[in-house]
Structures are given as C-alpha cells and as structure tokens.
Short mmCIF file of C-alpha atoms in Angstrom, two decimals:
data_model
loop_
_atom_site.label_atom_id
_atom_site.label_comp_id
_atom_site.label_asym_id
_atom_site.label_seq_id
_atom_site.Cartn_x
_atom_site.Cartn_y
_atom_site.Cartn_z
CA UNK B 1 38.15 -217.50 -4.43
CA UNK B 2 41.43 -218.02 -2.24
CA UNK B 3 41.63 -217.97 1.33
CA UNK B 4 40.46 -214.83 2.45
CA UNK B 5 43.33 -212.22 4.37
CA UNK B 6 44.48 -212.97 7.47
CA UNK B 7 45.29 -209.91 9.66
CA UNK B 8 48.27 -209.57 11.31
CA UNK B 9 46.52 -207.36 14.12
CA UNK B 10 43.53 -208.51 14.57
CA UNK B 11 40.64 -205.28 15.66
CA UNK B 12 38.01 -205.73 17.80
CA UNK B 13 34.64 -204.76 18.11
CA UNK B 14 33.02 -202.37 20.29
CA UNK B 15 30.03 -199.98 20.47
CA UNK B 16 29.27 -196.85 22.19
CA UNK B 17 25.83 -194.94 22.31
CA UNK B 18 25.87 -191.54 20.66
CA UNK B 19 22.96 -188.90 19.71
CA UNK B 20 20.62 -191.89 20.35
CA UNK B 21 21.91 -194.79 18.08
CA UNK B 22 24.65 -197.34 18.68
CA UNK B 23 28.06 -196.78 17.11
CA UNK B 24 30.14 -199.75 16.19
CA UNK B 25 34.04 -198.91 16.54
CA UNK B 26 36.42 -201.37 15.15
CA UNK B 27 39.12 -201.06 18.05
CA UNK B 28 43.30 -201.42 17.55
CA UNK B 29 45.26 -200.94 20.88
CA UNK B 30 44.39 -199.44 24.12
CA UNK B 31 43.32 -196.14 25.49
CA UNK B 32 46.74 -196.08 27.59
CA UNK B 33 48.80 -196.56 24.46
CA UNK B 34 47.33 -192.94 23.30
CA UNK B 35 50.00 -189.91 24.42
CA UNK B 36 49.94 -186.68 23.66
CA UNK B 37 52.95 -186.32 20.92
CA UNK B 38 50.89 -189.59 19.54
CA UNK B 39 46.95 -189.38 20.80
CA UNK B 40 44.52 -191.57 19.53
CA UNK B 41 44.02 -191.80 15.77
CA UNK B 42 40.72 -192.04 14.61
CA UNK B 43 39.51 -193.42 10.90
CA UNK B 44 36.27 -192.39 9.09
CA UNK B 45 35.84 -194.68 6.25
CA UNK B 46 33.75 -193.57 2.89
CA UNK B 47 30.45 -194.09 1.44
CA UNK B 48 29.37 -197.74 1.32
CA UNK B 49 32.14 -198.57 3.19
CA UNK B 50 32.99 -199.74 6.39
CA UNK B 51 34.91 -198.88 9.95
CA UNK B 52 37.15 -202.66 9.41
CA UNK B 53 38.26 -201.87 5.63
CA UNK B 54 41.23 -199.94 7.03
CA UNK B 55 42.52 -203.18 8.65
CA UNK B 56 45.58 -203.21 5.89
CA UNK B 57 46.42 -200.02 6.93
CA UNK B 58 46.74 -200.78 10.65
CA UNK B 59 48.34 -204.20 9.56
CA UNK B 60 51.17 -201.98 7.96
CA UNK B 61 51.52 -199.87 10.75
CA UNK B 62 55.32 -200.09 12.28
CA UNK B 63 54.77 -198.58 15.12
CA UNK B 64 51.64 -199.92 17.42
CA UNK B 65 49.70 -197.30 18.57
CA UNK B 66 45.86 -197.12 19.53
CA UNK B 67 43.64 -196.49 16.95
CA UNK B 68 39.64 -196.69 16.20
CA UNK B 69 38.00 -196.97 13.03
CA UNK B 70 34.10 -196.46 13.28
CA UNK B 71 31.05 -197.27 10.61
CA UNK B 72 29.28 -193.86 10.18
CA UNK B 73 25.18 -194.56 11.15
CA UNK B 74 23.80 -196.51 8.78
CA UNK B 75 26.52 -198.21 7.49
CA UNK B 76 28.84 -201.57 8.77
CA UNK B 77 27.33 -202.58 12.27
CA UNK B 78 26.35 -199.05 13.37
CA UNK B 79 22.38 -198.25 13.66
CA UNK B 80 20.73 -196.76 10.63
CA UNK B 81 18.77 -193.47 11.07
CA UNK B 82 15.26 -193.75 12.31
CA UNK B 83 14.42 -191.22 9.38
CA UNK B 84 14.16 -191.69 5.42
CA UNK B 85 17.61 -189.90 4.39
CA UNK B 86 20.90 -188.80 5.82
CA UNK B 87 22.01 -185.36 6.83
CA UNK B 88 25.31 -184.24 6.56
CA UNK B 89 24.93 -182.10 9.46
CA UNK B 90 24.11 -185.24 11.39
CA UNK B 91 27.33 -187.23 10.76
CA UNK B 92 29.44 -183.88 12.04
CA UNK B 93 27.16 -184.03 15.51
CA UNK B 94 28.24 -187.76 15.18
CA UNK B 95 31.94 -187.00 14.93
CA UNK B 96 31.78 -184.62 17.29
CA UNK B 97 30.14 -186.85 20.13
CA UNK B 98 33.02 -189.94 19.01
CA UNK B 99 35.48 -187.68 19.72
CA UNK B 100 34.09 -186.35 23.08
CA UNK B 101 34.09 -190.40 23.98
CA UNK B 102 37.77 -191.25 23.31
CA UNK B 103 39.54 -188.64 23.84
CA UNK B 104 37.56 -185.53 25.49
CA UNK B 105 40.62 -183.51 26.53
CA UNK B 106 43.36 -184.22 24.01
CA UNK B 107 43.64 -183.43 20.25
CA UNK B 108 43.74 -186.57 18.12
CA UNK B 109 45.07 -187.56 14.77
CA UNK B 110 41.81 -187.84 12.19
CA UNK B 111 41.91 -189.75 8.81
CA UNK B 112 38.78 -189.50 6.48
CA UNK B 113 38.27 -191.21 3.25
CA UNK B 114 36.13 -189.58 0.42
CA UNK B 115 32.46 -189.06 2.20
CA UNK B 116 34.48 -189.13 4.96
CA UNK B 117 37.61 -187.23 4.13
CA UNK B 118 35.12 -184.26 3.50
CA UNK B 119 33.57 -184.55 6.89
CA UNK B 120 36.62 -184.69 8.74
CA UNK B 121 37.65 -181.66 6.83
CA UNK B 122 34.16 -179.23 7.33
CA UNK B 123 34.82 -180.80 11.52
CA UNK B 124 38.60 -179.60 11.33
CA UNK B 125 37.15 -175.76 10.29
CA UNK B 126 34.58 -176.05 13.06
CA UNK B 127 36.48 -177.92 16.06
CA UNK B 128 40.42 -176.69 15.07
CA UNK B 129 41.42 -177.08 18.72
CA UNK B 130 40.19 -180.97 18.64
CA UNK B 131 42.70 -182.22 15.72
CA UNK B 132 46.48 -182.67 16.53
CA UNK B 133 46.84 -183.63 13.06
CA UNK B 134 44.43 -184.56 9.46
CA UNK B 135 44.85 -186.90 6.97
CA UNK B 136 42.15 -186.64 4.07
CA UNK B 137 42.24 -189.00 1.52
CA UNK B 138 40.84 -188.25 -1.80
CA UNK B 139 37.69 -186.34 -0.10
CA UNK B 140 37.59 -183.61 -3.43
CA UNK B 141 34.29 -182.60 -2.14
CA UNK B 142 31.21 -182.13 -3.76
CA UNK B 143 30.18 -179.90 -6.92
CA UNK B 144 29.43 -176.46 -6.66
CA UNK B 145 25.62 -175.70 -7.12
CA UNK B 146 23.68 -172.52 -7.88
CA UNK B 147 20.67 -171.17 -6.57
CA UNK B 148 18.50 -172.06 -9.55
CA UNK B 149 19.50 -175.39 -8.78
CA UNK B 150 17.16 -175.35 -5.66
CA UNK B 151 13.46 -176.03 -6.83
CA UNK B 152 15.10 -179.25 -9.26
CA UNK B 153 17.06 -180.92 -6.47
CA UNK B 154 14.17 -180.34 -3.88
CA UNK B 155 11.46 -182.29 -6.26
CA UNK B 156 14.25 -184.69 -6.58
CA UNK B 157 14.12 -185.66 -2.84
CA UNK B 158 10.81 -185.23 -2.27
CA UNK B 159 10.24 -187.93 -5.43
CA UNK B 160 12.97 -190.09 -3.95
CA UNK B 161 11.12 -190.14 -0.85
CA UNK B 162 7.88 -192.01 -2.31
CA UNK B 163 10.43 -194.64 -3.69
CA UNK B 164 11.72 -197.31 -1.55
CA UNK B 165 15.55 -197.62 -1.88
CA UNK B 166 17.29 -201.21 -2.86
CA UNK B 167 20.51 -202.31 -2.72
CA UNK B 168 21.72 -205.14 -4.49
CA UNK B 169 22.02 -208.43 -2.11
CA UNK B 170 24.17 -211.37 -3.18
CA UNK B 171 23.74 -215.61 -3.31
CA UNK B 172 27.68 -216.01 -1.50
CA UNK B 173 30.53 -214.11 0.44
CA UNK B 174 32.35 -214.84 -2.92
CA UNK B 175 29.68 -213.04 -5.08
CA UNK B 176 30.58 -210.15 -2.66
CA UNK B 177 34.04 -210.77 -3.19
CA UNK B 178 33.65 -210.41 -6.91
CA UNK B 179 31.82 -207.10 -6.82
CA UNK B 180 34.20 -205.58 -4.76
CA UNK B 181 37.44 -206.78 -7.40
CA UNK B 182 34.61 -205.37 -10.10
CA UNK B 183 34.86 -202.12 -8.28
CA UNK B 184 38.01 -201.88 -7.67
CA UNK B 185 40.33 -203.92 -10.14
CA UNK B 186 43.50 -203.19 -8.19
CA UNK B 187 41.82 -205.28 -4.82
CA UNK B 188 43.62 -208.33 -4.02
CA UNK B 189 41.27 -211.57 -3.96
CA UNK B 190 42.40 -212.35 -0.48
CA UNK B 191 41.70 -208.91 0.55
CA UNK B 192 38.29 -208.88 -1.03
CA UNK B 193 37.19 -212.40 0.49
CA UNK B 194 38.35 -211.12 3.88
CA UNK B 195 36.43 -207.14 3.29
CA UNK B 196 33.24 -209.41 2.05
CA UNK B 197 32.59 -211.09 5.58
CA UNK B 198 32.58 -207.28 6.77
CA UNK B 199 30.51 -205.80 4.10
CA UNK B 200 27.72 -207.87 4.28
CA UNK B 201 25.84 -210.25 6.21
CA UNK B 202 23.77 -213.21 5.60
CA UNK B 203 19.94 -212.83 6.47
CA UNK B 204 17.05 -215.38 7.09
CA UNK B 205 16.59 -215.31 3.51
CA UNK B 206 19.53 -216.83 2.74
CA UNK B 207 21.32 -213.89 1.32
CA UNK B 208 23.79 -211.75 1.67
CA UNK B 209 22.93 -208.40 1.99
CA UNK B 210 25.36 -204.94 2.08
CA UNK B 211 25.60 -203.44 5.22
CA UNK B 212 24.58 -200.02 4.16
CA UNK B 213 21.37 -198.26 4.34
CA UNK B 214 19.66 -197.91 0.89
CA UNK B 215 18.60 -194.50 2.50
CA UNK B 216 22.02 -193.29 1.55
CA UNK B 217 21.31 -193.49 -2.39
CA UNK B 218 18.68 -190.60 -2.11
CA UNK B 219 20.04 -187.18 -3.11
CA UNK B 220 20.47 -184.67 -0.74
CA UNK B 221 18.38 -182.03 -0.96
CA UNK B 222 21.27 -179.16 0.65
CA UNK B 223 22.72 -177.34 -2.69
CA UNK B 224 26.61 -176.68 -2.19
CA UNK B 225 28.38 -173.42 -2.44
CA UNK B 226 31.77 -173.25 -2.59
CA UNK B 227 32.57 -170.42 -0.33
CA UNK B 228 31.21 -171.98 2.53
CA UNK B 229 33.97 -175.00 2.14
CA UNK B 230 36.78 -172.23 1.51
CA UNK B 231 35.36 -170.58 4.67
CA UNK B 232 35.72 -173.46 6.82
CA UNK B 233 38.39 -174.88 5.34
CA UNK B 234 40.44 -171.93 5.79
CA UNK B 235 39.63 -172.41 9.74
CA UNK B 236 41.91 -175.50 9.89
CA UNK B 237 44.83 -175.28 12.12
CA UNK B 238 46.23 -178.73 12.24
CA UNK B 239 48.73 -179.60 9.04
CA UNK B 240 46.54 -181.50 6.54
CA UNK B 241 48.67 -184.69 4.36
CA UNK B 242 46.32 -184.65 1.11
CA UNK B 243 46.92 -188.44 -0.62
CA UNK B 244 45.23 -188.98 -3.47
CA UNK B 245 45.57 -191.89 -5.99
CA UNK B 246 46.72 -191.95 -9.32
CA UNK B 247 44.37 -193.73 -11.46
CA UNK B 248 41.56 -191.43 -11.57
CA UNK B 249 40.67 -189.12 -14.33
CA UNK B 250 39.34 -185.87 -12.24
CA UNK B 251 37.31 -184.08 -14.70
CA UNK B 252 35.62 -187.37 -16.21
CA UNK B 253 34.63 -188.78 -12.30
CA UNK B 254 32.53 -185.77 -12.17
CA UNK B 255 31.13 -185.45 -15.62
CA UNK B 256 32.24 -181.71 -16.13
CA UNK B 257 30.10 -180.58 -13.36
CA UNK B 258 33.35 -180.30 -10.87
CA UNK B 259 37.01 -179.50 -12.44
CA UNK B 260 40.52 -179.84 -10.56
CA UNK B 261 41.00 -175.83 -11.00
CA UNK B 262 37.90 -175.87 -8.85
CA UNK B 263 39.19 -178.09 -5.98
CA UNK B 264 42.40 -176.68 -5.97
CA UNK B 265 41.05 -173.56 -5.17
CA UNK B 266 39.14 -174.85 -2.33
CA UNK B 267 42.47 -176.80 -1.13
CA UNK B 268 44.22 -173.65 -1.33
CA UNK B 269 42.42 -172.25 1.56
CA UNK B 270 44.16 -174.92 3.71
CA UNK B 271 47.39 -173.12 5.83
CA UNK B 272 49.17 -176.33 6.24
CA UNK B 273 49.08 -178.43 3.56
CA UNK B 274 51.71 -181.72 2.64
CA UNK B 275 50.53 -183.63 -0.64
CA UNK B 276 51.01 -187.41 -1.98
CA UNK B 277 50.35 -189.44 -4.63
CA UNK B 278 50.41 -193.19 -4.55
CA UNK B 279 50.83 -195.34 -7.41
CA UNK B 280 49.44 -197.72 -8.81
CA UNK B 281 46.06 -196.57 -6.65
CA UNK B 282 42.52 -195.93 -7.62
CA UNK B 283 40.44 -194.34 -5.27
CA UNK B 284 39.99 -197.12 -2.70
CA UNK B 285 44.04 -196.51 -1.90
CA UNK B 286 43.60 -197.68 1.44
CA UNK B 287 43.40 -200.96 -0.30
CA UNK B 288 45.56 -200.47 -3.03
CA UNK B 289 48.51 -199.36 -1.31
CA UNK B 290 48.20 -200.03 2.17
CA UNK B 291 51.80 -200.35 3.14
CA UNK B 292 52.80 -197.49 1.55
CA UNK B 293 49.53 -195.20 3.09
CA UNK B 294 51.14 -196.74 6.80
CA UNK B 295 54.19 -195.17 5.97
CA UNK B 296 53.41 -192.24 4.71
CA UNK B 297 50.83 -191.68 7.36
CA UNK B 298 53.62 -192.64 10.21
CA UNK B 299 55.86 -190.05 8.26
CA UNK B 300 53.11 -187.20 9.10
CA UNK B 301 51.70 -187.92 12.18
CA UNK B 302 55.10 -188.85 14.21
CA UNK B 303 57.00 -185.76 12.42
CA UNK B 304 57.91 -183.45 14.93
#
C-alpha cells in the first residue's frame, strides 16, 4: 500500500452536543469566513461513510471558504444511538439542530450524499427558508412500497431485533484500504490508505474495526410512498445541482423494485433543478472525481 494522501487543507475536529449525543464535525475555515452571498456550506456524507471522506473535495476547492462536514450519529466519531435501530426522522431533528449551531440566522449551502443526499432533500421541503442553495449527490431515494408490504417488513424488524448486528473488523489499516478499492474500483490507493485511518479504528483487541454502528444494517420498519417525497420535494425553494455518476446501471442497483421513470418523476417535482454527470464516476464520486465535483460545486453555489 503507498503512502497514504496527504491533504492539502488539512480539517479539524470538533464536536458539539445535539438532541443528547455528541456530534463530531470535521471543520474547514472559520465562522467569519461565512457571508451571506457565500454562508457556510455544510456536507452530509452517506451510509457507512464518514464526515472526513469529503476532504478531496475541499482539497479541490479554489476558493477557501468555511465549510463543515459532520458523521451522522452512529457513524465516524459521532455517538451511536442509545436504542437498537435508526430513525430517519431522527437524523432530520439532527440536521435541523446542526444547522441551528452554525449558522442560526442565515441560509447555508447543503451537500448530501446518497443516505444523505435524501435527507438533505426531505429537510429542504420542510425548512425551505434554511437552504441558500442544495447539492444532492446521487440520493435516488428509496423504493416505493405498498400497504401490503406492512405486516412483512414489520416481522422483519422485529426478527432483526433478536439478532445482534456485526460488522466486519479487519487485521491492518491496509486490509481497510483494500476493502474500500474492492468497493469502489475507481479509489486511488493513496486515497484509500488515507480514508482507512478515518473509517476505522484500532481496538484493545487488536483490530480494526468500522466506525459505523451495526444497528444501521437492520431494516427499517417505515414503508415508503412516493407521494409523500413528491410532496416535500415540491416544497424546495433553493435551486437543487443533481450530480450523479456515470457508472451505475439504475434499474439493476435496485433489482427492479425502483426504475429511473420512477425517480424522475419524483425529481420532477423539484422547481429549480441544474443536472451533471461526471465521468468516469461510480457512486462514491466524491472520490472519483473530486476536482471536477469542486468545480462544479463552485460553479453553483458562487453563481449569481
């Protein structure tokens, strides 16, 4: 494994207490660097992810501006939920408490990727007034369900329940490494020996162990309808840049059970809408193409 990255703006850490846990933010700039034609821009990373993998972003960043990236609970260096499983609901009261902390009186510029591109979307319908601008990037959303559906997925949680949750821990930061290039074959070695020191830590056993919450894996027992994301994605007021990457085959990610007619009618409740492609990207293009994400994302949010 080669030398791992070596950031050209360093982040730092900091945590904040909201709704009862601690929240770790991964911190670029300064709360005076924030204005209002360019406020604070905040970045929600994905599931089994972390606040610090947007660090090539930032890097590629021309301008220098202040910007947070936080781990969602239960993930990176942010407490887990005292419960068994995760609640969507819960990660909007999160966002919503973040973003009274930085930057109470002024909209701010949001980014969410996947799990958290679709949060930052539902909070964009709930709290228009709060976003000056929204970035999601390749949050598609979830399937549509019925309500015979219901009984199925609800003895599917309450099974999961009884089961303890695992996740898979690791003998080296380079066996971390490796499973995130087996991921993600487009991730750069350096880039994936400098994400592994952030993904994981090393316990008193010796190993190295993902800093997620196996909690996440069990299913959530809310069904899906599609009209209530077209209602609240119709509420958003700020213009929305949709990137998405090009090496993913829509229908086959989702098995049949979600189709691209199906999202685009969902993203065609959105008033504002700008769209991008990157290439070559899979869906971890914040990794893939991280220079060209800065510059498209300076493109949007400094537009006038």
């Amino acid at each position: 494994m080669p030398s791992p990255y070596v950031p050209r703006r360093p982040g730092r850490s900091s945590f904040v207490q909201l709704r009862g846990l601690k929240h770790h933010l991964n911190v670029w700039g300064e709360p005076a660097m924030a204005t209002p034609e360019r406020p604070a821009l905040l970045m929600m990373h994905g599931w089994m992810d972390v606040g610090a993998s947007y660090q090539f972003t930032v890097d590629a960043l021309a301008h220098q501006r202040y910007v947070i990236a936080a781990d969602w609970r239960g993930f990176g260096l942010t407490d887990s939920n005292p419960g068994d499983c995760y609640w969507f609901a819960d990660y909007l009261g999160d966002l919503d408490a973040l973003i009274d902390h930085l930057s109470p009186d002024v909209p701010i510029d949001l980014v969410g990727h996947s799990m958290g591109g679709n949060i930052v979307m539902t909070y964009a319908g709930v709290r228009p007034q709060r976003i000056r601008r929204l970035v999601n990037l390749e949050g598609f959303g979830m399937p549509q369900t019925r309500p015979e559906d219901a009984p199925k997925r609800l003895r599917q949680w309450l099974d999961e329940l009884k089961q303890p949750q695992t996740l898979r821990d690791y003998d080296s930061l380079d066996a971390v490494a490796a499973r995130l290039m087996k991921t993600n074959p487009l991730l750069a070695a350096d880039k994936a020996a400098w994400l592994a020191a952030h993904w994981a830590r090393q316990r008193d056993d010796g190993r190295w162990h993902i800093l997620g919450d196996p909690a996440h894996k069990r299913v959530n027992p809310v069904l899906t309808r599609a009209e209530d994301t077209i209602a609240l994605w119709s509420q958003i007021s700020a213009p929305l840049l949709w990137v998405e990457g090009d090496g993913r085959e829509f229908d086959s990610w989702y098995g049949g059970r979600y189709t691209r007619e199906q999202f685009e009618q969902r993203l065609a409740a959105v008033r504002s809408l700008r769209r991008l492609q990157l290439s070559p990207a899979g869906h971890m293009l914040h990794h893939d193409q991280p220079e060209a994400l800065a510059r498209a994302l300076e493109d949007f949010l400094d537009e006038a």
